[in-house]
Each structure stands twice: as structure tokens, then as C-alpha cells.
Amino acid sequence: MSAVAWTAAGSLTAWLWLLWGQGFFWRTDVRLPPRGEPARWPSVCVVVPARDEADMLPRSLPTLLAQDYPGRAEVFLVDDGSSDGTGELARALAERHGGLPLTVGSPGEPPQGWTGKLWAVRHGIGLARAREPEYLLLTDADIAHAPDSLRELVAAAEAGGFDLVSQMARLRVRSPWERLVVPAFVYFFAQLYPFRRIGRKGARTTAAAGGCVLLRADAAERARIPDAIRHAVIDDVALARAVRRSGGHLWLGLAERVDSVRPYPRLADLWRMVSRSAYAQLRHNPLLLVGTVAGLAVVYLAPPVCLVAGLVTGSVPAAAAGGLAWLVMAGTYLPMLRYYGQPLWLAPLLPATAFLYLLMTVDSAVQHYRGRGAAWKGRTYARPDTAAEPAPERH
């Protein structure tokens, strides 16, 4: 067989393995596990780090304040050095809408060795500790919750004995670029971290979705959250790993009524979202970068290329294997498109979307080696190899 045919066969083999051997990552039926009414509703403190979120808060904060929760609950919003009046707006929204008590704090600039969001989370958890909560809900300022969201999260954690329950918020999908890129973002995440595996005790696969994380307060203390992950750019996965290392039981699934209200109307907006942390996901390892680029090329780009090449050259094996691999790929993408309510004809375009992600990953590495680090909300975080080592913990 020709090299094209062998490449097509390799891609088809990879897709058959992904279809059956990667935790059925492509299925979208992993939702909150069975739950009932606990005998006693534990107390909860909600911690919301917010930096320049005045545009998002009117659509997100009122949904937290309006939580229909039978137990004691309180919201702590941490204004992380905003320049757009985020803290003042939060107080005004609380006065206007009422609901759960709101405390607005400000931590000041993060010290060296801390990412800004985690420094804000640390401040929020410090404020919450005075209330001695049994659970902490860590949620982003762009996340809108259904009125029973907190109730359902706590009920699931109590029923399943989970130390961490996280939901992947449904991202906004309205603009053409959002339709092309956003469902694939969640699809790729699930491929890396199959949700079904995360819920098993002692599983090696570990992740969380940072927009919605319910965490037992004692589990947070055991795992030294957030101090143990203070340098992390991908804080949600780092948080989950720290909880797992401390013996915690985790669950992660897709949300039903937890939504991100942040728009990404342009490709540039989505590019920044992905590229800011893509190389960090690869631990800034050049070999992992090369392997990732090669893997994306063989798994996602080779099927349509081999199909076309096989048809042009008359190579039946190349065309058949490439076409079948492309068909399997598109088939695994259909459930995610249905979850997002998108037209199914987008499924065959997944190779084009994967090519965009390949370019974003390479760009993330280029920015890293130019010394720019990960940038977000006007902050640039130092490269890990140039940042000072944080001071040791006192015991």
C-alpha cells in the first residue's frame, strides 16, 4: 500500500480506538448523578472571583442571589483589581435584587508566584471561613445559574459522597465562529478527560470545569486549596488533581441549566481563550507540542486529505480508510452538536476546526517562548521557568 493508504489506515485505527476505548467521551449523557433531599441541608459559601466583569454581572450575579436553597448560603464576590466598577455594580445589584447575602471584598494585587484568579479565590475563601461553611461553590462571574442549581449540586454531593462536584457550563453559541469552535472545545476537553472515568474512585483521569465547582470545605483544607495550586494557569484541572491527591472523590459532567453568558463573537476572542493556556496544558514541553501537532494531523486532518488523495490517485484503500475515519469522526461529534442545539451538517467540518486548534496551540507555544506568558484580563503571568519559586509553606 502507498504511504497515503497507510496514513489513512492509521487514522481509522485511532478513531476506532477513540470510539470504544476512550471512556465513550463522545456521549453527552453524563449529567448530575442520582440525588435526593438530604436530611439536613449543609451551609454553603459561594466564592466569585471577578476582574472587570461589569458587562457580565447583570446577567450572572442576580441568578446566584436568587438561589432557592433550603440551607444557609451566602455569596462572596472578590473584586480582583477591576477598573470598570465591578465591585460597586455588584453591591448595587444586591440592593436591587435582594436574595442571598452578598459580601464584596478586594484582595489587592497578587504576590509573585500567584495567578490573579487564584489569589482572588484565596481571599474569598478566607472571608468565607468566618462562616464555617460545609461547602464552597467556586463559580466564575460570567456563569448564570438556574434557581435550583445550588440545591441540585449539594444534593448530588451529599447523595454520592463526592468531595468535588463540577459541571461544564454550557458556553454561548450564537455567532458563526462560536458555532464552529465552541462545541468542539467541549468535545476536545471530554476527549482528554472522559467524564465517565472521573467519577470513579481512585481513577487516574482527573479534571474539573472551573466555572462551576462545588467543593467540601474540609476537602479544600486537606488539599490546601488554593495555596497548593497558586501558580496554575489551568486552575480547574489543577484544583481537581490536588483534591484527588488528598483522597477526594470527584464528579464532572455536562450542565443542564448552568450557562456561560460571556460572548465570543469573533475568531480573535476564541483564539485568545484557547491560546492563553494551550501550551500550559502541554506543561510547556516541546516534545509534547510536537506529539500533539502530529496527533492532531493524523487523527483529524488525515481522513479528508487521504479521502481526496485516494479519489484523485485511484487508491481504493486510501479513499475507503480515509472516508470511513472521517465518518466515524463526524459521528462522534453529533451528540455534542445536539447538546448545543447546532445543525448536524457542522459535524463534517470538525477537521477544519481541529486545524484552527492546532494553530492556536502552536501560537500559544510561540507566545510562551517570546516571554509573554499567559495573558488574561490585562495581566500577563510569567513563564514558569522565569518566575521566582514561591516561599515554602509554614506548618
mmCIF file of C-alpha atoms in Angstrom:
data_model
loop_
_atom_site.group_PDB
_atom_site.id
_atom_site.type_symbol
_atom_site.label_atom_id
_atom_site.label_comp_id
_atom_site.label_asym_id
_atom_site.label_seq_id
_atom_site.Cartn_x
_atom_site.Cartn_y
_atom_site.Cartn_z
ATOM 1 C CA MET A 1 0.000 0.000 0.000
ATOM 2 C CA SER A 2 1.031 3.615 -0.508
ATOM 3 C CA ALA A 3 2.078 5.971 2.289
ATOM 4 C CA VAL A 4 -1.268 7.735 1.960
ATOM 5 C CA ALA A 5 -3.125 4.458 2.416
ATOM 6 C CA TRP A 6 -1.030 3.569 5.486
ATOM 7 C CA THR A 7 -1.716 7.020 6.958
ATOM 8 C CA ALA A 8 -5.446 6.587 6.346
ATOM 9 C CA ALA A 9 -5.350 3.148 7.958
ATOM 10 C CA GLY A 10 -3.550 4.575 10.991
ATOM 11 C CA SER A 11 -6.136 7.329 11.326
ATOM 12 C CA LEU A 12 -9.003 4.845 11.051
ATOM 13 C CA THR A 13 -7.395 2.646 13.715
ATOM 14 C CA ALA A 14 -7.068 5.656 16.006
ATOM 15 C CA TRP A 15 -10.726 6.564 15.527
ATOM 16 C CA LEU A 16 -11.938 3.032 16.190
ATOM 17 C CA TRP A 17 -9.965 3.071 19.432
ATOM 18 C CA LEU A 18 -11.330 6.520 20.376
ATOM 19 C CA LEU A 19 -14.856 5.323 19.622
ATOM 20 C CA TRP A 20 -14.710 2.374 22.008
ATOM 21 C CA GLY A 21 -11.626 2.755 24.207
ATOM 22 C CA GLN A 22 -11.608 6.369 25.453
ATOM 23 C CA GLY A 23 -14.379 6.199 28.019
ATOM 24 C CA PHE A 24 -17.153 6.878 25.487
ATOM 25 C CA PHE A 25 -16.045 10.516 25.660
ATOM 26 C CA TRP A 26 -18.337 11.445 22.787
ATOM 27 C CA ARG A 27 -21.540 10.722 24.694
ATOM 28 C CA THR A 28 -23.267 13.672 26.330
ATOM 29 C CA ASP A 29 -25.449 11.868 28.861
ATOM 30 C CA VAL A 30 -23.146 12.385 31.868
ATOM 31 C CA ARG A 31 -25.351 14.721 33.899
ATOM 32 C CA LEU A 32 -25.756 15.204 37.657
ATOM 33 C CA PRO A 33 -25.886 11.764 39.323
ATOM 34 C CA PRO A 34 -28.957 10.490 41.210
ATOM 35 C CA ARG A 35 -29.801 12.633 44.209
ATOM 36 C CA GLY A 36 -32.494 13.171 46.798
ATOM 37 C CA GLU A 37 -33.340 15.510 49.627
ATOM 38 C CA PRO A 38 -30.659 15.317 52.362
ATOM 39 C CA ALA A 39 -31.889 15.073 55.935
ATOM 40 C CA ARG A 40 -30.166 18.384 56.655
ATOM 41 C CA TRP A 41 -29.075 20.989 54.132
ATOM 42 C CA PRO A 42 -25.421 21.928 54.809
ATOM 43 C CA SER A 43 -24.244 25.527 54.786
ATOM 44 C CA VAL A 44 -22.624 26.890 51.611
ATOM 45 C CA CYS A 45 -20.493 29.909 50.763
ATOM 46 C CA VAL A 46 -20.322 30.955 47.115
ATOM 47 C CA VAL A 47 -16.995 32.489 46.028
ATOM 48 C CA VAL A 48 -16.953 34.543 42.816
ATOM 49 C CA PRO A 49 -13.617 35.967 41.601
ATOM 50 C CA ALA A 50 -14.316 38.920 39.301
ATOM 51 C CA ARG A 51 -11.990 41.186 37.339
ATOM 52 C CA ASP A 52 -13.533 43.810 35.021
ATOM 53 C CA GLU A 53 -16.839 41.947 34.827
ATOM 54 C CA ALA A 54 -19.288 44.864 34.792
ATOM 55 C CA ASP A 55 -20.692 43.652 31.467
ATOM 56 C CA MET A 56 -21.327 40.126 32.765
ATOM 57 C CA LEU A 57 -22.588 40.715 36.315
ATOM 58 C CA PRO A 58 -26.102 41.971 35.448
ATOM 59 C CA ARG A 59 -26.764 38.617 33.742
ATOM 60 C CA SER A 60 -24.971 36.349 36.205
ATOM 61 C CA LEU A 61 -24.917 37.733 39.755
ATOM 62 C CA PRO A 62 -28.720 38.036 40.160
ATOM 63 C CA THR A 63 -29.011 34.307 39.363
ATOM 64 C CA LEU A 64 -26.713 33.490 42.296
ATOM 65 C CA LEU A 65 -28.517 35.833 44.666
ATOM 66 C CA ALA A 66 -31.824 34.217 43.661
ATOM 67 C CA GLN A 67 -30.780 30.667 44.555
ATOM 68 C CA ASP A 68 -33.635 28.675 46.100
ATOM 69 C CA TYR A 69 -31.554 26.876 48.700
ATOM 70 C CA PRO A 70 -33.135 25.471 51.897
ATOM 71 C CA GLY A 71 -29.961 25.785 53.974
ATOM 72 C CA ARG A 72 -27.743 28.723 54.907
ATOM 73 C CA ALA A 73 -25.963 30.264 51.934
ATOM 74 C CA GLU A 74 -24.014 33.442 51.280
ATOM 75 C CA VAL A 75 -22.189 34.964 48.288
ATOM 76 C CA PHE A 76 -18.668 36.429 48.418
ATOM 77 C CA LEU A 77 -17.643 38.357 45.317
ATOM 78 C CA VAL A 78 -13.951 39.256 45.154
ATOM 79 C CA ASP A 79 -13.236 42.339 43.053
ATOM 80 C CA ASP A 80 -9.818 41.482 41.637
ATOM 81 C CA GLY A 81 -8.430 44.938 40.862
ATOM 82 C CA SER A 82 -11.194 45.902 38.431
ATOM 83 C CA SER A 83 -11.145 49.232 36.630
ATOM 84 C CA ASP A 84 -14.773 49.176 35.465
ATOM 85 C CA GLY A 85 -16.632 49.456 38.782
ATOM 86 C CA THR A 86 -17.250 45.716 39.192
ATOM 87 C CA GLY A 87 -17.430 45.887 42.999
ATOM 88 C CA GLU A 88 -19.777 48.886 43.097
ATOM 89 C CA LEU A 89 -22.044 47.297 40.484
ATOM 90 C CA ALA A 90 -22.197 44.054 42.492
ATOM 91 C CA ARG A 91 -23.371 45.952 45.575
ATOM 92 C CA ALA A 92 -25.968 47.833 43.532
ATOM 93 C CA LEU A 93 -27.289 44.597 42.035
ATOM 94 C CA ALA A 94 -27.588 43.052 45.503
ATOM 95 C CA GLU A 95 -29.569 46.056 46.750
ATOM 96 C CA ARG A 96 -31.830 45.934 43.710
ATOM 97 C CA HIS A 97 -32.475 42.188 43.562
ATOM 98 C CA GLY A 98 -32.135 41.062 47.180
ATOM 99 C CA GLY A 99 -31.828 37.358 47.821
ATOM 100 C CA LEU A 100 -28.768 35.731 49.374
ATOM 101 C CA PRO A 101 -26.458 37.982 51.417
ATOM 102 C CA LEU A 102 -23.569 39.431 49.409
ATOM 103 C CA THR A 103 -20.128 40.461 50.638
ATOM 104 C CA VAL A 104 -17.752 42.245 48.248
ATOM 105 C CA GLY A 105 -14.038 42.052 49.018
ATOM 106 C CA SER A 106 -10.808 43.112 47.333
ATOM 107 C CA PRO A 107 -7.516 41.238 47.758
ATOM 108 C CA GLY A 108 -5.084 43.730 46.246
ATOM 109 C CA GLU A 109 -2.501 42.784 43.645
ATOM 110 C CA PRO A 110 -1.378 39.145 43.750
ATOM 111 C CA PRO A 111 2.118 38.487 45.096
ATOM 112 C CA GLN A 112 4.748 36.829 42.940
ATOM 113 C CA GLY A 113 4.026 33.146 42.390
ATOM 114 C CA TRP A 114 0.233 33.577 42.335
ATOM 115 C CA THR A 115 -2.103 33.826 39.368
ATOM 116 C CA GLY A 116 -4.633 36.605 39.855
ATOM 117 C CA LYS A 117 -7.752 34.457 39.848
ATOM 118 C CA LEU A 118 -6.429 32.063 42.480
ATOM 119 C CA TRP A 119 -5.288 34.962 44.664
ATOM 120 C CA ALA A 120 -8.858 36.281 44.486
ATOM 121 C CA VAL A 121 -10.231 32.809 45.283
ATOM 122 C CA ARG A 122 -7.917 32.611 48.294
ATOM 123 C CA HIS A 123 -9.243 35.932 49.566
ATOM 124 C CA GLY A 124 -12.833 34.810 49.042
ATOM 125 C CA ILE A 125 -12.284 31.520 50.848
ATOM 126 C CA GLY A 126 -10.639 33.438 53.692
ATOM 127 C CA LEU A 127 -13.735 35.626 54.031
ATOM 128 C CA ALA A 128 -15.991 32.590 53.864
ATOM 129 C CA ARG A 129 -14.135 30.681 56.581
ATOM 130 C CA ALA A 130 -15.552 33.039 59.198
ATOM 131 C CA ARG A 131 -18.980 31.500 58.414
ATOM 132 C CA GLU A 132 -17.590 27.952 58.813
ATOM 133 C CA PRO A 133 -19.334 26.614 55.691
ATOM 134 C CA GLU A 134 -19.544 22.928 54.926
ATOM 135 C CA TYR A 135 -19.328 23.534 51.194
ATOM 136 C CA LEU A 136 -17.753 26.111 48.899
ATOM 137 C CA LEU A 137 -19.190 26.865 45.476
ATOM 138 C CA LEU A 138 -16.471 28.311 43.247
ATOM 139 C CA THR A 139 -18.080 29.908 40.225
ATOM 140 C CA ASP A 140 -16.989 32.466 37.649
ATOM 141 C CA ALA A 141 -18.504 35.896 37.203
ATOM 142 C CA ASP A 142 -19.818 35.021 33.751
ATOM 143 C CA ILE A 143 -21.803 31.962 34.869
ATOM 144 C CA ALA A 144 -25.592 32.123 35.218
ATOM 145 C CA HIS A 145 -27.274 29.515 37.420
ATOM 146 C CA ALA A 146 -30.835 28.223 37.371
ATOM 147 C CA PRO A 147 -32.679 28.917 40.662
ATOM 148 C CA ASP A 148 -32.239 25.321 41.862
ATOM 149 C CA SER A 149 -28.594 24.961 40.755
ATOM 150 C CA LEU A 150 -27.057 25.116 44.229
ATOM 151 C CA ARG A 151 -29.710 22.791 45.653
ATOM 152 C CA GLU A 152 -29.048 20.203 42.939
ATOM 153 C CA LEU A 153 -25.263 20.384 43.298
ATOM 154 C CA VAL A 154 -25.365 19.910 47.060
ATOM 155 C CA ALA A 155 -27.925 17.109 46.815
ATOM 156 C CA ALA A 156 -25.687 15.282 44.319
ATOM 157 C CA ALA A 157 -22.600 15.699 46.502
ATOM 158 C CA GLU A 158 -24.427 14.501 49.611
ATOM 159 C CA ALA A 159 -26.026 11.509 47.881
ATOM 160 C CA GLY A 160 -22.850 10.363 46.156
ATOM 161 C CA GLY A 161 -20.366 11.200 48.886
ATOM 162 C CA PHE A 162 -18.421 13.414 46.493
ATOM 163 C CA ASP A 163 -15.823 15.883 47.707
ATOM 164 C CA LEU A 164 -15.979 17.818 44.439
ATOM 165 C CA VAL A 165 -18.902 18.116 42.034
ATOM 166 C CA SER A 166 -18.294 20.151 38.894
ATOM 167 C CA GLN A 167 -20.444 20.963 35.899
ATOM 168 C CA MET A 168 -19.151 22.047 32.499
ATOM 169 C CA ALA A 169 -21.237 25.168 31.943
ATOM 170 C CA ARG A 170 -22.977 25.417 28.603
ATOM 171 C CA LEU A 171 -20.999 28.038 26.669
ATOM 172 C CA ARG A 172 -22.683 30.643 24.490
ATOM 173 C CA VAL A 173 -23.149 29.588 20.859
ATOM 174 C CA ARG A 174 -24.683 32.292 18.675
ATOM 175 C CA SER A 175 -22.158 33.811 16.281
ATOM 176 C CA PRO A 176 -20.841 31.790 13.294
ATOM 177 C CA TRP A 177 -17.410 31.438 14.918
ATOM 178 C CA GLU A 178 -18.960 30.278 18.199
ATOM 179 C CA ARG A 179 -20.931 27.629 16.293
ATOM 180 C CA LEU A 180 -17.772 26.364 14.634
ATOM 181 C CA VAL A 181 -15.402 26.450 17.611
ATOM 182 C CA VAL A 182 -17.277 26.235 20.942
ATOM 183 C CA PRO A 183 -18.902 22.760 20.740
ATOM 184 C CA ALA A 184 -15.541 21.409 19.568
ATOM 185 C CA PHE A 185 -13.861 22.982 22.612
ATOM 186 C CA VAL A 186 -16.031 20.906 24.958
ATOM 187 C CA TYR A 187 -15.688 17.848 22.693
ATOM 188 C CA PHE A 188 -11.872 18.043 22.808
ATOM 189 C CA PHE A 189 -11.942 18.584 26.582
ATOM 190 C CA ALA A 190 -14.079 15.466 27.039
ATOM 191 C CA GLN A 191 -11.723 13.537 24.785
ATOM 192 C CA LEU A 192 -8.784 14.457 27.024
ATOM 193 C CA TYR A 193 -10.728 13.901 30.262
ATOM 194 C CA PRO A 194 -13.571 11.409 29.703
ATOM 195 C CA PHE A 195 -16.252 12.345 32.218
ATOM 196 C CA ARG A 196 -17.245 8.752 32.964
ATOM 197 C CA ARG A 197 -13.771 7.937 34.258
ATOM 198 C CA ILE A 198 -13.502 10.951 36.535
ATOM 199 C CA GLY A 199 -16.386 9.839 38.752
ATOM 200 C CA ARG A 200 -14.737 6.519 39.642
ATOM 201 C CA LYS A 201 -12.949 6.338 42.977
ATOM 202 C CA GLY A 202 -9.211 6.116 42.541
ATOM 203 C CA ALA A 203 -9.398 6.959 38.829
ATOM 204 C CA ARG A 204 -6.315 8.478 37.222
ATOM 205 C CA THR A 205 -8.350 10.707 34.908
ATOM 206 C CA THR A 206 -8.896 13.920 36.829
ATOM 207 C CA ALA A 207 -10.408 17.269 35.844
ATOM 208 C CA ALA A 208 -12.989 19.869 36.787
ATOM 209 C CA ALA A 209 -14.690 22.750 34.989
ATOM 210 C CA GLY A 210 -13.704 25.974 36.710
ATOM 211 C CA GLY A 211 -16.956 27.817 36.066
ATOM 212 C CA CYS A 212 -18.922 25.641 38.485
ATOM 213 C CA VAL A 213 -17.148 23.689 41.235
ATOM 214 C CA LEU A 214 -18.827 22.620 44.462
ATOM 215 C CA LEU A 215 -16.152 21.636 46.978
ATOM 216 C CA ARG A 216 -16.412 20.309 50.516
ATOM 217 C CA ALA A 217 -14.705 22.766 52.838
ATOM 218 C CA ASP A 218 -12.791 20.047 54.683
ATOM 219 C CA ALA A 219 -11.605 18.608 51.353
ATOM 220 C CA ALA A 220 -10.362 22.073 50.391
ATOM 221 C CA GLU A 221 -8.352 22.245 53.622
ATOM 222 C CA ARG A 222 -6.880 18.765 53.142
ATOM 223 C CA ALA A 223 -5.829 19.643 49.595
ATOM 224 C CA ARG A 224 -4.571 23.113 50.643
ATOM 225 C CA ILE A 225 -6.782 24.871 48.108
ATOM 226 C CA PRO A 226 -5.855 27.245 46.608
ATOM 227 C CA ASP A 227 -2.322 27.577 48.045
ATOM 228 C CA ALA A 228 -1.197 24.246 46.608
ATOM 229 C CA ILE A 229 -2.064 25.379 43.066
ATOM 230 C CA ARG A 230 -1.266 29.101 43.379
ATOM 231 C CA HIS A 231 0.851 29.173 40.190
ATOM 232 C CA ALA A 232 -1.638 27.290 37.971
ATOM 233 C CA VAL A 233 -2.921 28.891 34.770
ATOM 234 C CA ILE A 234 -5.318 25.979 34.142
ATOM 235 C CA ASP A 235 -6.660 26.233 37.669
ATOM 236 C CA ASP A 236 -9.680 23.929 37.340
ATOM 237 C CA VAL A 237 -7.695 20.839 36.351
ATOM 238 C CA ALA A 238 -5.001 21.670 38.926
ATOM 239 C CA LEU A 239 -7.667 22.021 41.619
ATOM 240 C CA ALA A 240 -9.186 18.645 40.765
ATOM 241 C CA ARG A 241 -5.787 16.948 40.836
ATOM 242 C CA ALA A 242 -4.982 18.425 44.239
ATOM 243 C CA VAL A 243 -8.299 17.191 45.650
ATOM 244 C CA ARG A 244 -7.772 13.750 44.111
ATOM 245 C CA ARG A 245 -4.233 13.516 45.543
ATOM 246 C CA SER A 246 -5.603 14.227 49.010
ATOM 247 C CA GLY A 247 -8.014 11.288 48.710
ATOM 248 C CA GLY A 248 -11.056 13.147 47.393
ATOM 249 C CA HIS A 249 -13.899 11.648 45.348
ATOM 250 C CA LEU A 250 -14.721 13.689 42.226
ATOM 251 C CA TRP A 251 -17.517 14.015 39.707
ATOM 252 C CA LEU A 252 -17.627 16.035 36.458
ATOM 253 C CA GLY A 253 -20.379 16.227 33.868
ATOM 254 C CA LEU A 254 -22.240 18.465 31.470
ATOM 255 C CA ALA A 255 -24.552 21.128 32.834
ATOM 256 C CA GLU A 256 -28.240 21.315 32.134
ATOM 257 C CA ARG A 257 -29.035 24.801 33.452
ATOM 258 C CA VAL A 258 -25.664 26.364 34.226
ATOM 259 C CA ASP A 259 -24.702 28.688 31.361
ATOM 260 C CA SER A 260 -21.847 30.988 30.465
ATOM 261 C CA VAL A 261 -23.101 34.408 29.360
ATOM 262 C CA ARG A 262 -19.738 35.557 28.006
ATOM 263 C CA PRO A 263 -19.812 36.188 24.240
ATOM 264 C CA TYR A 264 -17.003 35.196 21.875
ATOM 265 C CA PRO A 265 -18.332 36.761 18.669
ATOM 266 C CA ARG A 266 -15.031 36.935 16.758
ATOM 267 C CA LEU A 267 -12.411 34.336 15.980
ATOM 268 C CA ALA A 268 -9.865 36.547 17.761
ATOM 269 C CA ASP A 269 -11.865 36.253 21.009
ATOM 270 C CA LEU A 270 -11.940 32.466 20.811
ATOM 271 C CA TRP A 271 -8.283 32.376 19.749
ATOM 272 C CA ARG A 272 -7.244 34.239 22.904
ATOM 273 C CA MET A 273 -9.381 31.968 25.077
ATOM 274 C CA VAL A 274 -7.682 28.823 23.764
ATOM 275 C CA SER A 275 -4.131 30.021 23.136
ATOM 276 C CA ARG A 276 -3.660 31.592 26.571
ATOM 277 C CA SER A 277 -3.479 28.153 28.196
ATOM 278 C CA ALA A 278 -2.982 25.590 25.407
ATOM 279 C CA TYR A 279 0.787 25.284 25.862
ATOM 280 C CA ALA A 280 0.396 25.238 29.642
ATOM 281 C CA GLN A 281 -1.846 22.188 29.118
ATOM 282 C CA LEU A 282 1.206 20.568 27.491
ATOM 283 C CA ARG A 283 3.341 21.515 30.521
ATOM 284 C CA HIS A 284 5.435 23.794 28.252
ATOM 285 C CA ASN A 285 7.106 20.682 26.867
ATOM 286 C CA PRO A 286 8.352 20.970 23.248
ATOM 287 C CA LEU A 287 8.173 17.191 22.743
ATOM 288 C CA LEU A 288 4.542 17.146 23.856
ATOM 289 C CA LEU A 289 3.874 20.026 21.468
ATOM 290 C CA VAL A 290 5.369 18.114 18.535
ATOM 291 C CA GLY A 291 3.425 14.996 19.518
ATOM 292 C CA THR A 292 0.189 16.956 19.836
ATOM 293 C CA VAL A 293 0.594 18.602 16.437
ATOM 294 C CA ALA A 294 1.403 15.252 14.836
ATOM 295 C CA GLY A 295 -1.503 13.583 16.599
ATOM 296 C CA LEU A 296 -3.986 16.263 15.516
ATOM 297 C CA ALA A 297 -2.711 15.976 11.962
ATOM 298 C CA VAL A 298 -3.023 12.180 11.790
ATOM 299 C CA VAL A 299 -6.315 11.891 13.689
ATOM 300 C CA TYR A 300 -8.243 14.920 12.407
ATOM 301 C CA LEU A 301 -6.609 16.229 9.234
ATOM 302 C CA ALA A 302 -5.540 12.993 7.547
ATOM 303 C CA PRO A 303 -9.024 11.483 6.926
ATOM 304 C CA PRO A 304 -10.327 14.124 4.480
ATOM 305 C CA VAL A 305 -6.889 14.565 2.906
ATOM 306 C CA CYS A 306 -6.490 10.816 2.395
ATOM 307 C CA LEU A 307 -10.032 10.525 1.023
ATOM 308 C CA VAL A 308 -9.399 13.221 -1.575
ATOM 309 C CA ALA A 309 -5.929 11.893 -2.405
ATOM 310 C CA GLY A 310 -7.287 8.382 -2.779
ATOM 311 C CA LEU A 311 -10.028 9.531 -5.132
ATOM 312 C CA VAL A 312 -7.577 11.568 -7.224
ATOM 313 C CA THR A 313 -4.956 8.807 -7.473
ATOM 314 C CA GLY A 314 -7.407 5.931 -7.703
ATOM 315 C CA SER A 315 -6.187 4.362 -4.448
ATOM 316 C CA VAL A 316 -9.206 2.489 -3.132
ATOM 317 C CA PRO A 317 -7.611 1.607 0.257
ATOM 318 C CA ALA A 318 -6.666 5.245 0.930
ATOM 319 C CA ALA A 319 -10.087 6.583 -0.079
ATOM 320 C CA ALA A 320 -12.001 3.902 1.835
ATOM 321 C CA ALA A 321 -9.981 4.164 5.060
ATOM 322 C CA GLY A 322 -9.903 7.964 4.936
ATOM 323 C CA GLY A 323 -13.618 8.216 4.250
ATOM 324 C CA LEU A 324 -14.526 5.750 6.998
ATOM 325 C CA ALA A 325 -12.280 7.527 9.524
ATOM 326 C CA TRP A 326 -13.931 10.855 8.620
ATOM 327 C CA LEU A 327 -17.358 9.242 9.009
ATOM 328 C CA VAL A 328 -16.533 7.883 12.477
ATOM 329 C CA MET A 329 -15.110 11.268 13.499
ATOM 330 C CA ALA A 330 -18.230 13.114 12.376
ATOM 331 C CA GLY A 331 -20.458 10.544 14.059
ATOM 332 C CA THR A 332 -18.766 11.014 17.431
ATOM 333 C CA TYR A 333 -19.262 14.771 17.124
ATOM 334 C CA LEU A 334 -23.020 14.607 16.516
ATOM 335 C CA PRO A 335 -24.046 14.218 20.206
ATOM 336 C CA MET A 336 -22.140 17.392 21.158
ATOM 337 C CA LEU A 337 -23.774 19.336 18.337
ATOM 338 C CA ARG A 338 -27.189 18.122 19.516
ATOM 339 C CA TYR A 339 -26.348 19.147 23.091
ATOM 340 C CA TYR A 340 -25.599 22.650 21.838
ATOM 341 C CA GLY A 341 -28.610 22.719 19.535
ATOM 342 C CA GLN A 342 -26.470 23.182 16.425
ATOM 343 C CA PRO A 343 -27.098 21.938 12.871
ATOM 344 C CA LEU A 344 -25.701 18.478 12.293
ATOM 345 C CA TRP A 345 -24.084 19.479 8.994
ATOM 346 C CA LEU A 346 -21.330 21.056 11.106
ATOM 347 C CA ALA A 347 -20.043 17.574 12.002
ATOM 348 C CA PRO A 348 -18.008 17.019 8.788
ATOM 349 C CA LEU A 349 -16.319 20.397 9.401
ATOM 350 C CA LEU A 350 -14.584 19.095 12.541
ATOM 351 C CA PRO A 351 -11.226 18.677 10.694
ATOM 352 C CA ALA A 352 -11.260 22.402 9.862
ATOM 353 C CA THR A 353 -11.982 23.256 13.494
ATOM 354 C CA ALA A 354 -9.207 20.916 14.633
ATOM 355 C CA PHE A 355 -6.816 22.710 12.283
ATOM 356 C CA LEU A 356 -7.724 26.005 13.981
ATOM 357 C CA TYR A 357 -6.997 24.442 17.378
ATOM 358 C CA LEU A 358 -3.667 23.176 16.048
ATOM 359 C CA LEU A 359 -2.746 26.727 15.034
ATOM 360 C CA MET A 360 -3.910 28.099 18.392
ATOM 361 C CA THR A 361 -1.728 25.583 20.224
ATOM 362 C CA VAL A 362 1.319 26.476 18.154
ATOM 363 C CA ASP A 363 0.620 30.168 18.719
ATOM 364 C CA SER A 364 0.401 29.523 22.469
ATOM 365 C CA ALA A 365 3.881 27.985 22.368
ATOM 366 C CA VAL A 366 5.236 30.877 20.284
ATOM 367 C CA GLN A 367 3.908 33.396 22.803
ATOM 368 C CA HIS A 368 5.492 31.388 25.609
ATOM 369 C CA TYR A 369 8.943 31.384 24.026
ATOM 370 C CA ARG A 370 8.669 35.079 23.289
ATOM 371 C CA GLY A 371 8.499 35.513 27.044
ATOM 372 C CA ARG A 372 4.947 36.828 27.121
ATOM 373 C CA GLY A 373 3.497 34.084 29.294
ATOM 374 C CA ALA A 374 -0.247 33.553 29.644
ATOM 375 C CA ALA A 375 -2.273 36.751 29.371
ATOM 376 C CA TRP A 376 -5.766 37.259 30.739
ATOM 377 C CA LYS A 377 -7.831 40.258 31.821
ATOM 378 C CA GLY A 378 -4.940 42.643 31.314
ATOM 379 C CA ARG A 379 -2.466 40.519 33.296
ATOM 380 C CA THR A 380 0.463 38.581 31.919
ATOM 381 C CA TYR A 381 1.747 35.697 34.013
ATOM 382 C CA ALA A 382 5.463 34.990 33.972
ATOM 383 C CA ARG A 383 6.856 31.945 32.267
ATOM 384 C CA PRO A 384 7.187 29.096 34.801
ATOM 385 C CA ASP A 385 10.932 28.858 34.220
ATOM 386 C CA THR A 386 11.456 32.557 34.940
ATOM 387 C CA ALA A 387 9.058 33.009 37.860
ATOM 388 C CA ALA A 388 10.518 33.041 41.336
ATOM 389 C CA GLU A 389 9.946 29.995 43.458
ATOM 390 C CA PRO A 390 7.144 30.653 45.975
ATOM 391 C CA ALA A 391 8.095 30.724 49.602
ATOM 392 C CA PRO A 392 7.710 27.419 51.441
ATOM 393 C CA GLU A 393 4.586 26.794 53.489
ATOM 394 C CA ARG A 394 4.752 27.055 57.237
ATOM 395 C CA HIS A 395 3.494 24.105 59.222
#
